[in-house]
Coordinates of C-alpha atoms in Angstrom, one line a residue:
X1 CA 7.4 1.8 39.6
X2 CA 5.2 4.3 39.1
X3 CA 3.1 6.2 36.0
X4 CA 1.7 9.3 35.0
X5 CA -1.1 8.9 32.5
X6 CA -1.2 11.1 29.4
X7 CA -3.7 9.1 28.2
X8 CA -6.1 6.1 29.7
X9 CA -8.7 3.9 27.9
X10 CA -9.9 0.9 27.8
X11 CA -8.4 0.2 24.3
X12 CA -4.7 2.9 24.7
X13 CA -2.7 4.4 27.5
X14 CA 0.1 6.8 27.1
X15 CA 1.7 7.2 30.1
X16 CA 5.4 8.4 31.6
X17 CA 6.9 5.3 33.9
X18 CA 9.3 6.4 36.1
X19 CA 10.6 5.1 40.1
X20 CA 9.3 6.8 43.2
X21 CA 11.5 7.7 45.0
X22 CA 10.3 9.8 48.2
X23 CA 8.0 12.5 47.1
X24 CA 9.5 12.3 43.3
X25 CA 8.8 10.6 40.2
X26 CA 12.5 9.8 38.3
X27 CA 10.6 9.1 34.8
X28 CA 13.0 7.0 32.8
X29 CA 10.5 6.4 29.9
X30 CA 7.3 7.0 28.1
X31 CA 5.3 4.1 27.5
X32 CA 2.6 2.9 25.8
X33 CA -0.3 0.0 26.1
X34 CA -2.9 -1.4 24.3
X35 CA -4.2 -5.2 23.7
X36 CA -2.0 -5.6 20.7
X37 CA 1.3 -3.5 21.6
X38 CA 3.0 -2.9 24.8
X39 CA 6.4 -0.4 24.0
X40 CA 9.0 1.5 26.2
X41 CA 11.4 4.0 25.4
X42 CA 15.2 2.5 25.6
X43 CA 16.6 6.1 27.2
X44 CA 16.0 7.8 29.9
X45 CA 14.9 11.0 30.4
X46 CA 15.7 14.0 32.6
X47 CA 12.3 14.7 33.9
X48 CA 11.5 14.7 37.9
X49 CA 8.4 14.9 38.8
X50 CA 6.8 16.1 43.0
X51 CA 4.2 13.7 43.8
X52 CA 3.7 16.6 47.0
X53 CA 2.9 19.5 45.0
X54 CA -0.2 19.3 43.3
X55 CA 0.7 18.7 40.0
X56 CA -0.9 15.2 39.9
X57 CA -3.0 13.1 42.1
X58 CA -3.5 9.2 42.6
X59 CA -5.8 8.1 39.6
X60 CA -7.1 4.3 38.7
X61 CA -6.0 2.5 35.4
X62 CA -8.6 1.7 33.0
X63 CA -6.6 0.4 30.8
X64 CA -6.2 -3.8 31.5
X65 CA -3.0 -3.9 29.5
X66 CA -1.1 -1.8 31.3
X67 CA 1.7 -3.6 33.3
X68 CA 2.0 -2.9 37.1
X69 CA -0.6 -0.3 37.2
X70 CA 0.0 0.4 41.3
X71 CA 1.6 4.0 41.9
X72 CA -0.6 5.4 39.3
X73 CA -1.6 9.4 39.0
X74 CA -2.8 12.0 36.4
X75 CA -1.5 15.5 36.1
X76 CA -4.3 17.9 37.5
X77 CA -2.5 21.3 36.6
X78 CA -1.6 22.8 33.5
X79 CA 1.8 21.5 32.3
X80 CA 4.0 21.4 29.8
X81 CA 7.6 20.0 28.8
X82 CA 9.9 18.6 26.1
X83 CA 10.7 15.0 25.9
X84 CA 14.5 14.8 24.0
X85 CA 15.2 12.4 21.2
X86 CA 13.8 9.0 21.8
X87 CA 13.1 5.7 20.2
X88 CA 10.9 3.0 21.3
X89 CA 9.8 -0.3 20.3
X90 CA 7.2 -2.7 20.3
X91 CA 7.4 -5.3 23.6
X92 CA 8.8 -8.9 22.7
X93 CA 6.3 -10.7 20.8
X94 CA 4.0 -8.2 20.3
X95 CA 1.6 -8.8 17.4
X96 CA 2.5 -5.2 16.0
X97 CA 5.9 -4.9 16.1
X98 CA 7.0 -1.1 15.1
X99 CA 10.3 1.0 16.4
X100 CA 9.7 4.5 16.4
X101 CA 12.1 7.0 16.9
X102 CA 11.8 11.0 16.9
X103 CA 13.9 14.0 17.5
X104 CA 12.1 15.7 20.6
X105 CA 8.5 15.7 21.7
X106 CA 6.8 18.4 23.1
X107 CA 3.9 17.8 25.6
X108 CA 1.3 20.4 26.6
X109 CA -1.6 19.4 29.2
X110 CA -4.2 22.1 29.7
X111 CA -6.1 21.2 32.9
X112 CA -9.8 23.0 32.7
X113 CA -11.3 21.1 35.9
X114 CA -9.5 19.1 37.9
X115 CA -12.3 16.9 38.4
X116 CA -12.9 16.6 35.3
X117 CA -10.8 14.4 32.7
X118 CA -12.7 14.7 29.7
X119 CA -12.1 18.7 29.7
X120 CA -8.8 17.9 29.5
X121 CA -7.0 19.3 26.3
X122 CA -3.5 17.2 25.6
X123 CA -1.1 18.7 22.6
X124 CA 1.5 16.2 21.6
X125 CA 4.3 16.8 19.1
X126 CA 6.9 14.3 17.2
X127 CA 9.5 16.0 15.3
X128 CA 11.0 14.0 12.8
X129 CA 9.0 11.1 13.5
X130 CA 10.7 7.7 11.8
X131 CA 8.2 5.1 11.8
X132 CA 9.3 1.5 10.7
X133 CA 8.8 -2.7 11.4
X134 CA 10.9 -5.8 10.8
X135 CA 7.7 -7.0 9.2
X136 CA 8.4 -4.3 6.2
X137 CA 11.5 -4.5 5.8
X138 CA 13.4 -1.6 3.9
X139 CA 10.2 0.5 4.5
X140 CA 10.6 3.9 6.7
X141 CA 7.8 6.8 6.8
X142 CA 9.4 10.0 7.9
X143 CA 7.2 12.9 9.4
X144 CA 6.3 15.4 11.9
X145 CA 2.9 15.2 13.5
X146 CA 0.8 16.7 15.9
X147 CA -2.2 15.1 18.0
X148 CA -4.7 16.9 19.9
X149 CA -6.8 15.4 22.5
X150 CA -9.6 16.3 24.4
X151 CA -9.8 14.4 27.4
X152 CA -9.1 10.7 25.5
X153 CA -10.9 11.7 22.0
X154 CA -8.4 12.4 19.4
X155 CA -9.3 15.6 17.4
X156 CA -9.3 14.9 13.9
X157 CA -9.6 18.3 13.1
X158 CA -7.0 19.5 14.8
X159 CA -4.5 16.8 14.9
X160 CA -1.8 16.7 11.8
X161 CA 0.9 14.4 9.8
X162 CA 3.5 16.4 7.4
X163 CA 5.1 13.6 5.5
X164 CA 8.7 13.9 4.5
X165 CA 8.3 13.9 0.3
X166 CA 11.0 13.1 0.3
X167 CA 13.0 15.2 2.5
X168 CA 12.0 17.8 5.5
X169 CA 11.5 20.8 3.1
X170 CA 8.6 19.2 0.9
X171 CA 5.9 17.9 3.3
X172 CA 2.7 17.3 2.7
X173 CA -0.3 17.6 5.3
X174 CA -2.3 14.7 5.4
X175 CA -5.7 16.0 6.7
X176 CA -7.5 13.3 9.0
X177 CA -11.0 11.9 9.0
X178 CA -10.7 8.9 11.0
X179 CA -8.5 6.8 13.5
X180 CA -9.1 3.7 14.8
X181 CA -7.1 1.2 17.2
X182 CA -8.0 -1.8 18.9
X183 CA -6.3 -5.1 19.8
X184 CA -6.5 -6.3 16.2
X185 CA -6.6 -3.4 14.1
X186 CA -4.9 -0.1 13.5
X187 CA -7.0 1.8 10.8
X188 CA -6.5 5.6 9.5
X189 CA -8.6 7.5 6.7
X190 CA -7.7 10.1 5.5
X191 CA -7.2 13.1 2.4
X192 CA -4.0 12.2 0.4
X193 CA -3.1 15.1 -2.6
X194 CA -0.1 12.0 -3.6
X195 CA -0.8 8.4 -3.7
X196 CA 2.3 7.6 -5.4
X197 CA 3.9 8.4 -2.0
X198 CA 2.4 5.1 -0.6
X199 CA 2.6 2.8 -4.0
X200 CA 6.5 4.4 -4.1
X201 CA 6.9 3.4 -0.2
X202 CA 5.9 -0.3 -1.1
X203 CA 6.9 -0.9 -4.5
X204 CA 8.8 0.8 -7.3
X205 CA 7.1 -1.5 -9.9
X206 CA 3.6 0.5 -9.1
X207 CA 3.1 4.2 -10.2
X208 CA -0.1 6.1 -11.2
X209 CA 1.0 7.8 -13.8
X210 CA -1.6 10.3 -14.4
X211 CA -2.1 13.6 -13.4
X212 CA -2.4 14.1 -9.4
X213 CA -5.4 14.4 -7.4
X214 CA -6.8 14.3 -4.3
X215 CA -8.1 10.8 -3.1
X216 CA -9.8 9.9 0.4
X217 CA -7.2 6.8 1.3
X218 CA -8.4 4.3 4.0
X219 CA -5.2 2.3 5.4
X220 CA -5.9 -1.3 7.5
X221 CA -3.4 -2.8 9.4
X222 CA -4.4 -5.7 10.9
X223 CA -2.4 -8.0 13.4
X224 CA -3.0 -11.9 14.7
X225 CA -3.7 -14.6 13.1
X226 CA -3.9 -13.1 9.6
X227 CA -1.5 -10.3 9.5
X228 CA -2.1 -7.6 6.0
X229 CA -1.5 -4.3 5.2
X230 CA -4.0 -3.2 3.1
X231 CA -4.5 0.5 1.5
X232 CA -7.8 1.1 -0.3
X233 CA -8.8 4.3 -2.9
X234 CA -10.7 5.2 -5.4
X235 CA -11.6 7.8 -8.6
X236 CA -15.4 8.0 -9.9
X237 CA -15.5 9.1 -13.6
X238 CA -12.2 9.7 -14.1
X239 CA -9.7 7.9 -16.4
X240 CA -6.3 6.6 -14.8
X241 CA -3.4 5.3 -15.7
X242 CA -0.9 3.1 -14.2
X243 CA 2.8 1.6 -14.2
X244 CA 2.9 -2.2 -13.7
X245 CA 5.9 -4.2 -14.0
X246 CA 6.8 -4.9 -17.6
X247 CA 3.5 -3.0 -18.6
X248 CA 0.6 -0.6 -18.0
X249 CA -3.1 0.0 -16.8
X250 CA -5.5 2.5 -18.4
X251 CA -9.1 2.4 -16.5
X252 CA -12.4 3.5 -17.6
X253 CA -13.1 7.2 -17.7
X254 CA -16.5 6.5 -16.4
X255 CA -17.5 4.8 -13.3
X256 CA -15.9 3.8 -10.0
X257 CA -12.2 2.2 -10.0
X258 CA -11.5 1.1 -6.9
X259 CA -8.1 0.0 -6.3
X260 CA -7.0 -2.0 -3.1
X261 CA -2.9 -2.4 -2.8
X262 CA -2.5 -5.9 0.0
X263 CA 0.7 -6.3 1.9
X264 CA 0.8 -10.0 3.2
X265 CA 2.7 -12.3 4.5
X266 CA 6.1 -14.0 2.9
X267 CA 7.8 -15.8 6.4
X268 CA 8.0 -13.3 8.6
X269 CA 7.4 -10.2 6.2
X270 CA 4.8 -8.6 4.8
X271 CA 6.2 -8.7 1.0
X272 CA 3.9 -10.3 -0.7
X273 CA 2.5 -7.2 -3.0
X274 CA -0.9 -7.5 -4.7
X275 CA -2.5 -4.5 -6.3
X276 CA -6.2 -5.2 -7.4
X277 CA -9.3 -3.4 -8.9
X278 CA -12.7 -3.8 -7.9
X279 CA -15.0 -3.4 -10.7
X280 CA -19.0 -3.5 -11.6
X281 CA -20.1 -5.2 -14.1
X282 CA -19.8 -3.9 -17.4
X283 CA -17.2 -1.3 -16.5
X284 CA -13.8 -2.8 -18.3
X285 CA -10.1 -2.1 -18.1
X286 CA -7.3 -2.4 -20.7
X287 CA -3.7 -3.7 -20.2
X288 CA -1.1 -2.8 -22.5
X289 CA 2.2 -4.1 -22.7
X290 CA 5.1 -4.1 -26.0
X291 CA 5.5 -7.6 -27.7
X292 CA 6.6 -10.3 -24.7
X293 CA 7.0 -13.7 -24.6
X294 CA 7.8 -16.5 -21.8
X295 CA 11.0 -17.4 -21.5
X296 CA 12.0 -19.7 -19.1
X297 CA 10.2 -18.8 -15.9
X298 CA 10.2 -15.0 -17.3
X299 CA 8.7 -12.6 -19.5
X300 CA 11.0 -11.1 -21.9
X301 CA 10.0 -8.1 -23.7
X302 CA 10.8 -7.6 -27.3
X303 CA 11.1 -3.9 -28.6
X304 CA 11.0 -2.2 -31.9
X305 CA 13.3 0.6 -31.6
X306 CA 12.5 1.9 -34.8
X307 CA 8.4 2.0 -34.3
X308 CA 7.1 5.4 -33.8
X309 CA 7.1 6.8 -30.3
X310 CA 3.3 7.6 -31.0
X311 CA 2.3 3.8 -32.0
X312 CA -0.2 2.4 -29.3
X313 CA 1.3 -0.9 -27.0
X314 CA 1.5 -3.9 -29.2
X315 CA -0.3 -6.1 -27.2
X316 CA -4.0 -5.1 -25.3
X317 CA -5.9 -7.1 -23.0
X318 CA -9.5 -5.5 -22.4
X319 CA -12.1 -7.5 -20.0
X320 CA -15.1 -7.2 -19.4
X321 CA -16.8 -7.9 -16.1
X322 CA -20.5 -9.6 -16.0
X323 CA -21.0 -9.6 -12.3
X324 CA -19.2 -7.7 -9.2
X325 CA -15.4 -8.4 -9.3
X326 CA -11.9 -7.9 -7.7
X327 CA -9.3 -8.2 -10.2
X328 CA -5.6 -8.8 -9.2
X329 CA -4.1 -6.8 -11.9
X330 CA -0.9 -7.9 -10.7
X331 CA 1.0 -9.9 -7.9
X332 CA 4.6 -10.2 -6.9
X333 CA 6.8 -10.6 -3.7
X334 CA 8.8 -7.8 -3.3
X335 CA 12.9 -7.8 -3.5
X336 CA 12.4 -11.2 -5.7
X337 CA 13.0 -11.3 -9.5
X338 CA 10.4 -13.9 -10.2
X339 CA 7.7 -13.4 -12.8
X340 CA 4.9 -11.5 -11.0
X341 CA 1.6 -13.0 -11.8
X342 CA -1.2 -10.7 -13.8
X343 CA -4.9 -11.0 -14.2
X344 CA -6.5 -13.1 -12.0
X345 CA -9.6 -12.7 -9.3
X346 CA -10.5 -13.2 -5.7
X347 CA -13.0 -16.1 -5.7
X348 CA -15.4 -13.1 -4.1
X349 CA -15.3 -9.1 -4.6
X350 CA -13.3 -7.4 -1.4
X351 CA -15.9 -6.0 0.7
X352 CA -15.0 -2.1 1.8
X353 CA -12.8 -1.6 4.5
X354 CA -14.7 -1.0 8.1
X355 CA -13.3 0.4 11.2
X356 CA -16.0 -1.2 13.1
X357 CA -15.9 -5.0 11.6
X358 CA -12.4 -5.3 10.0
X359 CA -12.3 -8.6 7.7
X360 CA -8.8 -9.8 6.5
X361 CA -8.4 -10.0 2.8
X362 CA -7.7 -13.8 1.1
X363 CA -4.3 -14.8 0.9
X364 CA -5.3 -17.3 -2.3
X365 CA -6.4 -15.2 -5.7
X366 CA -7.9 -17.9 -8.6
X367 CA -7.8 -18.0 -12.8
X368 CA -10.9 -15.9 -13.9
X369 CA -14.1 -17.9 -13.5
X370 CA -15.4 -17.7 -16.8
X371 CA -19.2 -17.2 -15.4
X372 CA -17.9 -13.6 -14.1
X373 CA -16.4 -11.9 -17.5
X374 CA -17.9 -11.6 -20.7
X375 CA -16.5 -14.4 -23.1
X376 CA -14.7 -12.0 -25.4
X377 CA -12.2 -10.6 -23.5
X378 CA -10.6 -8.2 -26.8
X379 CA -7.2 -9.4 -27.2
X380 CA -5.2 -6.9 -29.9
X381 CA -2.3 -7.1 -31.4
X382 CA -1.6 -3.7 -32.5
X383 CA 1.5 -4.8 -34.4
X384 CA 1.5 -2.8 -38.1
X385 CA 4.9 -2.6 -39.2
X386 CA 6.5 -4.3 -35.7
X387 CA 9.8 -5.6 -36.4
X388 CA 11.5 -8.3 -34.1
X389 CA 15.1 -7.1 -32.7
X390 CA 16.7 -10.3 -33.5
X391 CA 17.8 -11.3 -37.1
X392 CA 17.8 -7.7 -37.7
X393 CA 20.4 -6.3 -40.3
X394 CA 19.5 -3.2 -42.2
X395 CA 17.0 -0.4 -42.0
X396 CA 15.3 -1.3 -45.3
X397 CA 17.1 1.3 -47.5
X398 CA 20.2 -0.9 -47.8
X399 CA 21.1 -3.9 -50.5
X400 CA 21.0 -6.4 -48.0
X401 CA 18.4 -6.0 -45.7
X402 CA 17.5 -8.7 -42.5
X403 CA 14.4 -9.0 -40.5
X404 CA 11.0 -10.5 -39.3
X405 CA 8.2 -8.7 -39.4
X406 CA 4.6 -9.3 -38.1
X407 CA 2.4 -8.1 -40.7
X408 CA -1.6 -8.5 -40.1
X409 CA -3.2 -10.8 -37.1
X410 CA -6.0 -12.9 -38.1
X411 CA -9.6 -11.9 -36.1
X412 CA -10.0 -13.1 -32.7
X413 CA -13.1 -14.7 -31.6
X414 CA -15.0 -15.9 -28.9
X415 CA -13.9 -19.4 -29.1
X416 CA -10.5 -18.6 -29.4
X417 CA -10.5 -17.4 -25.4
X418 CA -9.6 -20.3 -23.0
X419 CA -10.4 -19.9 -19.4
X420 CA -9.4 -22.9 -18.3
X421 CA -5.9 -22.1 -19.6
X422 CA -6.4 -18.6 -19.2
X423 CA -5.0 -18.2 -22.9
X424 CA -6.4 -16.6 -26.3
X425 CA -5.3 -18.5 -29.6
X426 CA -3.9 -16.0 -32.1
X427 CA -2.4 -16.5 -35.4
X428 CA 0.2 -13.9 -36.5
X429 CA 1.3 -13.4 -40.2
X430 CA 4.2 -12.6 -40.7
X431 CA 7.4 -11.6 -43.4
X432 CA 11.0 -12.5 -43.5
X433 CA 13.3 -11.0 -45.6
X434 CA 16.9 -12.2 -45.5
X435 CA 18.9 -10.3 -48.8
X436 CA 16.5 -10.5 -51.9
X437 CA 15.0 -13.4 -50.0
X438 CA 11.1 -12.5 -49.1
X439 CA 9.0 -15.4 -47.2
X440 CA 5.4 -15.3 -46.0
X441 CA 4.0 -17.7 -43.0
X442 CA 1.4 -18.1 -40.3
X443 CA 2.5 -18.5 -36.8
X444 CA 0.4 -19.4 -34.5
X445 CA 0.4 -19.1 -30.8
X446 CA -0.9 -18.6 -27.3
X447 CA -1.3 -15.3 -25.3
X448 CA -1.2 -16.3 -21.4
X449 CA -3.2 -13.3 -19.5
X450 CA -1.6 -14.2 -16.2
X451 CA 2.0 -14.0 -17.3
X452 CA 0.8 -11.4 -20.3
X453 CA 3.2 -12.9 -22.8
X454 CA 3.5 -15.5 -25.5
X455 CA 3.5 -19.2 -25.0
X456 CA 6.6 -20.2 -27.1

């Protein structure tokens, strides 16, 4: 065997493997190295190259993953060719499995001194790039990209990613600001005009559904023991708001929101979803949600067709932080039907994602500690003139007229909150009519934060 290095560091080779044969190179594949991910094409291609002509010359292999590094060389003249449509996957047991596949590849290697490496410029292009992993299943990112090295420095500046949204005649640029790969990490930060893309990509049940602008997005995917996925951004004085399963999210207008969405593991996958918001303290949040009660081991949402499209969520939920906190607003695995989970904390803040010292995220989340969150946490039941669906006849104008209707809520106070079963005691008036029938009667019951419904 014998390669051709693209590229050769200590942490990433890029390199065509082919067979001497004589004084020529058959290449049958472009491969790649590094500690966590050893992949080979699975066609060949129709490339010779003269070992005789000066094009390359013997070169030594920095790189300690590379397999069978004998027969290796560089390219010390300018050169430049197309690699056809190819796919290529992650090595058997590789720690970061990913198949990639792409329509054509075009390589350009400008040699400036031949003695000289690191004066090297390297253009390489993927053309309809498909990027996917059996540990996401269901998940493809589609794209065209574009990196530019300079000896073995990538050029953020110059290097590119146009991702399919959704198709090959809506892209959008992602501009570049940092790339980072080592045997346990692969990190990339960069300027993204669409978040949605990426909380779209992992789960419907997760929109922003305010108006869109430009975030700096720092993706971590980490591999070993503690396999995540983990994409971080944030908005500083600037109100947003959010689509959660069943409900929605409306942050503070002032201060820093920084949300964190975790991809972790479920078996073999990465499907278990967990979006959370890093807060400081005194800087709260609101959820809002329409009238929902347990039932079974689900939520069931009850909605008053007739209330005006312009009356606020009938139930809010706004906390309160007294010390630094990560909240996970909600938590689900993904392609289940189960009951995600809402409102509860990391026993610790997340710390910022670093490049340089990546830290995996907990796997466990906790009830709020009641130490970290002010003790009201302003439960409201906006619920004037909200009439159940169910014993309904009538739209009040008729004879005989059916229904249940919540009338006033009693004041909620401090020591109606329970951390311990993260629940808030309300007591709900309400009227039932049933002909010329008219009753009055209190009801009272339990809100549960973390399924954000009504104990019943």
């Amino acid at each position: 065997m014998a390669k051709i290095f693209l590229i050769d560091t200590a942490e990433a080779s890029l390199f065509l493997d082919g067979t001497l044969n004589g004084d020529q190179i058959e290449i049958s594949h472009l491969g790649f190295a590094a500690a966590a991910l050893k992949s080979r094409t699975i066609y060949p291609y129709p490339l010779t190259i003269s070992t005789t002509g000066g094009q390359i010359q013997p070169t030594t292999v920095i790189n300690p993953h590379v397999d069978d590094p004998s027969d290796a060389f560089r390219f010390v003249t300018d050169v430049e060719f197309e690699l056809p449509a190819q796919e290529m996957t992650a090595k058997d047991g590789s720690e970061l499995p990913l198949d990639l596949r792409w329509k054509k590849m075009p390589v350009k290697l400008t040699v400036s001194d031949p003695a000289n490496p690191a004066t090297n410029e390297l253009r390489i292009g993927f053309s309809h790039l498909t990027i996917a992993s059996p540990k996401l299943p269901g998940i493809e990112i589609d794209c065209n990209a574009r990196l530019v090295f300079l000896g073995d420095t990538l050029q953020l500046d110059q290097s590119t990613i146009q991702i399919f949204q959704p198709d090959e005649n809506h892209t959008v640029t992602l501009s570049l600001q940092d790339v980072h790969f080592d045997s346990n990490l692969f990190g990339l930060k960069w300027n993204d005009p669409n978040i949605n893309f990426w909380l779209k990509l992992f789960s419907n049940d997760v929109q922003d559904t305010s108006a869109a602008v430009d975030v700096t997005a720092n993706l971590q995917i980490l591999t070993g023991a503690a396999p995540e996925i983990r994409l971080d951004w944030q908005h500083a004085n600037r109100q947003r708001n959010f689509k959660l399963p069943g409900m929605s999210l409306a942050t503070s207008a002032s201060g820093t929101n920084a949300f964190s969405l975790l991809l972790q593991p479920v078996g073999n996958a990465l499907n278990k979803v967990t979006l959370a918001l890093s807060l400081p303290p005194s800087q709260s949040f609101s959820m809002l949600s329409n009238f929902a009660w347990e039932r079974d081991a689900d939520r069931e949402l009850l909605n008053d067709d007739n209330r005006p499209a312009t009356a606020p969520p009938v139930m809010q939920l706004s906390p309160t932080p007294q010390n630094p906190v990560t909240t996970v607003l909600t938590r689900f695995t993904r392609g289940q039907s189960n009951l995600p989970k809402f409102l509860q904390q990391f026993d610790a803040p997340l710390p910022a994602i670093d490049f340089a010292n990546p830290t995996p995220s907990p796997t466990t989340v906790r009830s709020f500690k009641a130490a970290d969150w002010q003790p009201n946490l302003n439960f409201q039941l906006n619920s004037a003139n909200f009439k159940f669906p169910f014993l309904r006849i009538g739209s009040g104008s008729n004879t005989f007229d059916q229904f249940v209707n919540i009338d006033s809520v009693d004041p909620v106070t401090e020591s109606d909150y329970s951390f311990t079963n993260h629940a808030v005691s309300v007591n709900v008036n309400l009227s039932q009519k049933i002909g010329a029938l008219a009753f009055q009667n209190d009801w009272g019951i339990a809100f549960n934060w973390e399924t954000f419904a009504f104990a019943i």
